[in-house]
mmCIF file of C-alpha atoms in Angstrom:
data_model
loop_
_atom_site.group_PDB
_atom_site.id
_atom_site.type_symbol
_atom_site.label_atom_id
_atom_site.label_comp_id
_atom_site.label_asym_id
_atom_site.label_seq_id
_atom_site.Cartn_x
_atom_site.Cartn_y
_atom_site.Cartn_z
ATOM 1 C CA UNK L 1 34.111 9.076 -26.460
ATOM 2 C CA UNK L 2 34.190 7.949 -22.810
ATOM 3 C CA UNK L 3 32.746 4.168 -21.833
ATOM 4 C CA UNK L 4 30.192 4.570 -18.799
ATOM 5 C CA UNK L 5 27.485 2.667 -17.387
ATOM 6 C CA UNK L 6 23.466 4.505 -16.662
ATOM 7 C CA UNK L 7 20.383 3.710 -15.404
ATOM 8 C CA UNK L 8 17.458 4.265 -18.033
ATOM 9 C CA UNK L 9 14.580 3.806 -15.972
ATOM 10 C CA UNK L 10 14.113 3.023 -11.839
ATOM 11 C CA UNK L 11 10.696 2.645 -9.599
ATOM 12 C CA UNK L 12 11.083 4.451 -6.542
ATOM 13 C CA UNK L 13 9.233 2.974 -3.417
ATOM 14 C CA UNK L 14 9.748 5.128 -0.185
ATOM 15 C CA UNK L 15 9.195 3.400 3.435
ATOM 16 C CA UNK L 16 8.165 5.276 6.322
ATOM 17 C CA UNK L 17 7.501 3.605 9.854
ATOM 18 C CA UNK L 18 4.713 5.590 11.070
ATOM 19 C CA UNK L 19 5.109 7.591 14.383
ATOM 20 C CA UNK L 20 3.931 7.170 17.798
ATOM 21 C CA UNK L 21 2.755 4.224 15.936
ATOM 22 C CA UNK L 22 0.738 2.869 18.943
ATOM 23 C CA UNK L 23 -1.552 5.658 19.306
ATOM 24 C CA UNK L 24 -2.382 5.893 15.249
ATOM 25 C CA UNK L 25 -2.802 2.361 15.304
ATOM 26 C CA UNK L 26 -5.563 2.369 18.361
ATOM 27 C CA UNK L 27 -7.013 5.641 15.749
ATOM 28 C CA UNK L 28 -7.379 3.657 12.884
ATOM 29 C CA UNK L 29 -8.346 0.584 14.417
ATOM 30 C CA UNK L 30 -11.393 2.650 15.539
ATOM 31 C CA UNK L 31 -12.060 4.159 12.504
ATOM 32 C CA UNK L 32 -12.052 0.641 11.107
ATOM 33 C CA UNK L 33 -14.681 -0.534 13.431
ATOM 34 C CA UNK L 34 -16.874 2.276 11.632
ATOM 35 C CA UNK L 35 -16.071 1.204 8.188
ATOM 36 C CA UNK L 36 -18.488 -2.084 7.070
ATOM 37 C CA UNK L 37 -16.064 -4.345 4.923
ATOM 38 C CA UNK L 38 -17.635 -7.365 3.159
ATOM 39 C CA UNK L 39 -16.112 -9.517 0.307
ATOM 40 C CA UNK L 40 -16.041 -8.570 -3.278
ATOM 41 C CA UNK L 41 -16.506 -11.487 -5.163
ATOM 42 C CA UNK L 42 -13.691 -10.743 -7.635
ATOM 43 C CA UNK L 43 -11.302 -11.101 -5.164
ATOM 44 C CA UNK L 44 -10.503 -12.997 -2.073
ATOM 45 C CA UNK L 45 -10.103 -9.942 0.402
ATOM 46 C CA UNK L 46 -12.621 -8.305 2.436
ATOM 47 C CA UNK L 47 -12.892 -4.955 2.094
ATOM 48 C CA UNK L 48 -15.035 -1.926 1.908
ATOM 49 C CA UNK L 49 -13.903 -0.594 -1.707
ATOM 50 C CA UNK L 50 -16.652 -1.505 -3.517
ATOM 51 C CA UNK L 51 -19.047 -0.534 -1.010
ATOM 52 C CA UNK L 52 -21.994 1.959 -2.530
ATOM 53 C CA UNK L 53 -22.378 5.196 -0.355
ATOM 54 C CA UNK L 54 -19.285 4.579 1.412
ATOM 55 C CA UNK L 55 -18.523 7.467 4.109
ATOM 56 C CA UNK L 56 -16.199 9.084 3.245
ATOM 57 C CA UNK L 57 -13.575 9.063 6.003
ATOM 58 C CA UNK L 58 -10.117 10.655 4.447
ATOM 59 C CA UNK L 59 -10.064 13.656 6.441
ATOM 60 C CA UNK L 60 -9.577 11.241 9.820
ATOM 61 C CA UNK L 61 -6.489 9.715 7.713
ATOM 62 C CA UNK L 62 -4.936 12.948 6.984
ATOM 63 C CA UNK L 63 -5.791 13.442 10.603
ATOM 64 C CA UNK L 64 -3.963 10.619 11.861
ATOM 65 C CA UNK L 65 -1.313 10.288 9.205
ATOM 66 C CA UNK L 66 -0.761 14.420 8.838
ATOM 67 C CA UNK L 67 3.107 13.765 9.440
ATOM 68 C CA UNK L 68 3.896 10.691 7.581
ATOM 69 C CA UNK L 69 1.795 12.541 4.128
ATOM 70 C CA UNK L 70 4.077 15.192 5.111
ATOM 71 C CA UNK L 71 6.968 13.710 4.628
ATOM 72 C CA UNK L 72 6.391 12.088 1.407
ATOM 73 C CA UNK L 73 4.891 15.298 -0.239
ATOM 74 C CA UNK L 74 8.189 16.883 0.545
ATOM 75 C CA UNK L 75 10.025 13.518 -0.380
ATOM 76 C CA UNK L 76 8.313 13.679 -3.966
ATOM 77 C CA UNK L 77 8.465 17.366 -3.866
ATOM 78 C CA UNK L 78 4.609 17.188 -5.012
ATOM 79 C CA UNK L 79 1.113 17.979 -3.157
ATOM 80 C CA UNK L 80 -1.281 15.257 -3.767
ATOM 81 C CA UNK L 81 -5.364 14.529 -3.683
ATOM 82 C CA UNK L 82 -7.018 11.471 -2.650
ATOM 83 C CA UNK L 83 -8.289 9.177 -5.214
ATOM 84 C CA UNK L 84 -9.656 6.612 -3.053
ATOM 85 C CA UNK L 85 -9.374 4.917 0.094
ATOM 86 C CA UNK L 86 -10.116 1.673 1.922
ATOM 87 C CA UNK L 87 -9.384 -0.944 4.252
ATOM 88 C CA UNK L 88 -8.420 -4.493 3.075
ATOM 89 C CA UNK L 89 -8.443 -7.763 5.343
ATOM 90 C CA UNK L 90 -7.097 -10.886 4.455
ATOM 91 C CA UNK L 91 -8.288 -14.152 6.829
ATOM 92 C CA UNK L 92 -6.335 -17.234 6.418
ATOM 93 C CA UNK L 93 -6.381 -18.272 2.681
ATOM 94 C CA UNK L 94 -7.136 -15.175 1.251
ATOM 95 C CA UNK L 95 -5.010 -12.673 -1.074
ATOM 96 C CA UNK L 96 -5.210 -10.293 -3.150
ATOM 97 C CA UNK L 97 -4.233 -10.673 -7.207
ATOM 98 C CA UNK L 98 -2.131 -9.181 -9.229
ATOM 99 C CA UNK L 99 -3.315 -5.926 -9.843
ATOM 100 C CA UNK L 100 -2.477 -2.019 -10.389
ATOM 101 C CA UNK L 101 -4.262 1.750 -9.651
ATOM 102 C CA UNK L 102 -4.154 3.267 -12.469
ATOM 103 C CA UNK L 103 -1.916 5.200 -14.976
ATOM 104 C CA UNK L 104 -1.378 8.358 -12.278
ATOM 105 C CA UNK L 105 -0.090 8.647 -9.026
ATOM 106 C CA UNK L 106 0.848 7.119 -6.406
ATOM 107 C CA UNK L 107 -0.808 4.451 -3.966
ATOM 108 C CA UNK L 108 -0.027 3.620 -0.495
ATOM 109 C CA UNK L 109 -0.141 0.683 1.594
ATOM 110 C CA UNK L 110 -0.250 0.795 5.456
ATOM 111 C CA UNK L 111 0.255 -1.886 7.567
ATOM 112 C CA UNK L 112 -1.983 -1.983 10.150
ATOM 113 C CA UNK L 113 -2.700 -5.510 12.086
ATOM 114 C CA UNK L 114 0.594 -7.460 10.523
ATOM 115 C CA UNK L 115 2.686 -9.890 11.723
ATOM 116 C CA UNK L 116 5.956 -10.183 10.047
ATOM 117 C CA UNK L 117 6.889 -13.721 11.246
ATOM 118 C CA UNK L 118 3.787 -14.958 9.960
ATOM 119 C CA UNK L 119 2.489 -12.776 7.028
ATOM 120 C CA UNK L 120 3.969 -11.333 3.728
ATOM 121 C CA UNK L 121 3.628 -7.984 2.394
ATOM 122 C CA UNK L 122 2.606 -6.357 -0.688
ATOM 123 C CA UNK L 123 4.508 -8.092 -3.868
ATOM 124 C CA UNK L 124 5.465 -5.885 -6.758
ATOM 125 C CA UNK L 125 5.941 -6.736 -10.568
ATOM 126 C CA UNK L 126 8.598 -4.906 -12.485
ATOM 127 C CA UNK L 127 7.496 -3.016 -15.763
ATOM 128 C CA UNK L 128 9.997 -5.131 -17.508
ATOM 129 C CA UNK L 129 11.583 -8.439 -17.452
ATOM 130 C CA UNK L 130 15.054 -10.137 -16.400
ATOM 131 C CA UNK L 131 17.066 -8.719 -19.667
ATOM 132 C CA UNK L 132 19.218 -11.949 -19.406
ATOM 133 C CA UNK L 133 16.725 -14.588 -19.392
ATOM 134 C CA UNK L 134 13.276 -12.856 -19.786
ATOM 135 C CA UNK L 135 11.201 -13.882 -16.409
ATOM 136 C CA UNK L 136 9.143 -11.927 -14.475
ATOM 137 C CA UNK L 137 11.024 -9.924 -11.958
ATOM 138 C CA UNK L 138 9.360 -9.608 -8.082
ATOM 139 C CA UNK L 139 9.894 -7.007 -5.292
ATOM 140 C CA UNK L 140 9.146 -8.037 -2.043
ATOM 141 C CA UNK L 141 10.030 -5.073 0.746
ATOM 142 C CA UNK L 142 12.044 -5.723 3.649
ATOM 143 C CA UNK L 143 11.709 -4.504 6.890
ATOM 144 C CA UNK L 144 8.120 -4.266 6.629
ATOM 145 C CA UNK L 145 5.987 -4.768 10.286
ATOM 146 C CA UNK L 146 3.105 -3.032 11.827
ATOM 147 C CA UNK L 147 3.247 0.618 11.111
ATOM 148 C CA UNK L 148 5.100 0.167 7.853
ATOM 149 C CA UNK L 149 3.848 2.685 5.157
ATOM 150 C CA UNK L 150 5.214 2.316 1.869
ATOM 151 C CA UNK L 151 4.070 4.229 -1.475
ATOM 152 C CA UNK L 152 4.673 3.264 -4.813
ATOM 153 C CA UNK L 153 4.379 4.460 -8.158
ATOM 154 C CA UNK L 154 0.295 3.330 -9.170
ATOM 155 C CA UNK L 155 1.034 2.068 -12.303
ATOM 156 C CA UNK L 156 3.521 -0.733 -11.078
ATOM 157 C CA UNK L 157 1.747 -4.399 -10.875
ATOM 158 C CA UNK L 158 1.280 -6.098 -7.089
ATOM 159 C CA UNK L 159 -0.209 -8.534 -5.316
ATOM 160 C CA UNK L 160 -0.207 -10.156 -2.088
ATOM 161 C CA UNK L 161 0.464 -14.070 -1.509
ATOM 162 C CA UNK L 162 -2.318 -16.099 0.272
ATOM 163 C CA UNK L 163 -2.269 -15.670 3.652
ATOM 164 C CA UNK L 164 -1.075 -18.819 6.121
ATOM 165 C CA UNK L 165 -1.641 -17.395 9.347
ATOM 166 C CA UNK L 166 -4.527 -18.037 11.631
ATOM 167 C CA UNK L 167 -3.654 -14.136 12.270
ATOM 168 C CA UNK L 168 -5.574 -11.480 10.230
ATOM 169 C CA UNK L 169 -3.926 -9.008 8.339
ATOM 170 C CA UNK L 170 -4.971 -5.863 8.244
ATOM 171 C CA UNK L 171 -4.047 -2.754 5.803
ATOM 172 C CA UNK L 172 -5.584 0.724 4.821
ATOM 173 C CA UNK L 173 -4.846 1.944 1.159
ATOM 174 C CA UNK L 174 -5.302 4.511 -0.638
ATOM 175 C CA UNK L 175 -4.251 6.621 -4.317
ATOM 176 C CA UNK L 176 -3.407 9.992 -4.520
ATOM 177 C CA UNK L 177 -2.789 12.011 -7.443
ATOM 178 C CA UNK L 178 -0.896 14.750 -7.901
ATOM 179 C CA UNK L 179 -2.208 18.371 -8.178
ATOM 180 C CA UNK L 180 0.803 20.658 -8.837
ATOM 181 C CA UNK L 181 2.144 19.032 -12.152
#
């Protein structure tokens, strides 16, 4: 018998940095001005996921995004469906708690109106703890700024610290599930 070391278990999280990131952004910035966010109550974000009869407007992401979905379907070697979609702003003071999507998937988090010297992106709870001395162990990205796009597995835990910045921060989201399992 031979002594070796494996890993039992990892979390992927892939980072793309969107193309021609300026004209996307001026895209989705106008599809934003379409889409009415307000606050839900159980959290301290606006957005518009709650919203009843919400127009449905995934076919302008794919639009906009077509390349960047690309990519990660062949990265994951998987086509996916939407399962929900929505912008999320955060004003000074406001965040979003620890939370997951579901048991399936994967979700996404775009970076749209973001400021890296002043804001903080998505933070993400590991499944399990520190196996030396049991705390809570945190992911926090690197690298992210506006145009970052980073997908995760849904199930993992996140949140996103209160935001200090006079600035807003702006993000689109969304879940998609895979279809070809």
């Amino acid at each position: 018998m031979s002594d070796y070391q494996e890993s039992i278990f990892s979390v992927p999280l892939f980072h793309y940095e969107v193309r021609d990131w300026e004209v996307k952004k001026k895209k989705l910035k106008d599809l934003y001005s379409r889409v009415s966010v307000n606050k839900d109550l159980s959290y301290t974000v606006l957005t518009d996921y709650f919203r009843e009869g919400k127009e449905c407007y995934w076919e302008d992401i794919v639009d906009i995004l077509k390349e960047e979905l690309g990519l990660f379907s062949q990265a994951t070697n998987m086509s996916y469906a939407p399962n929900g979609h929505w912008f999320e702003l955060a004003k000074k003071g406001m965040h979003h708690e620890i939370h997951n999507h579901g048991a399936v998937g994967y979700s996404c988090v775009l970076y749209i109106d973001y400021d890296e010297d002043e804001h903080t992106p998505t933070r993400f709870l590991s499944p399990f703890n520190n196996f030396f001395v049991g705390c809570q162990l945190v992911h926090t990205p690197t690298q992210i700024k506006s145009g970052s796009m980073i997908f995760f597995p849904s199930v993992i835990h996140h949140y996103t610290s209160p935001c200090t910045s006079d600035k807003e921060r702006l993000i689109l989201s969304f879940n998609l599930h895979p279809i070809n399992v």
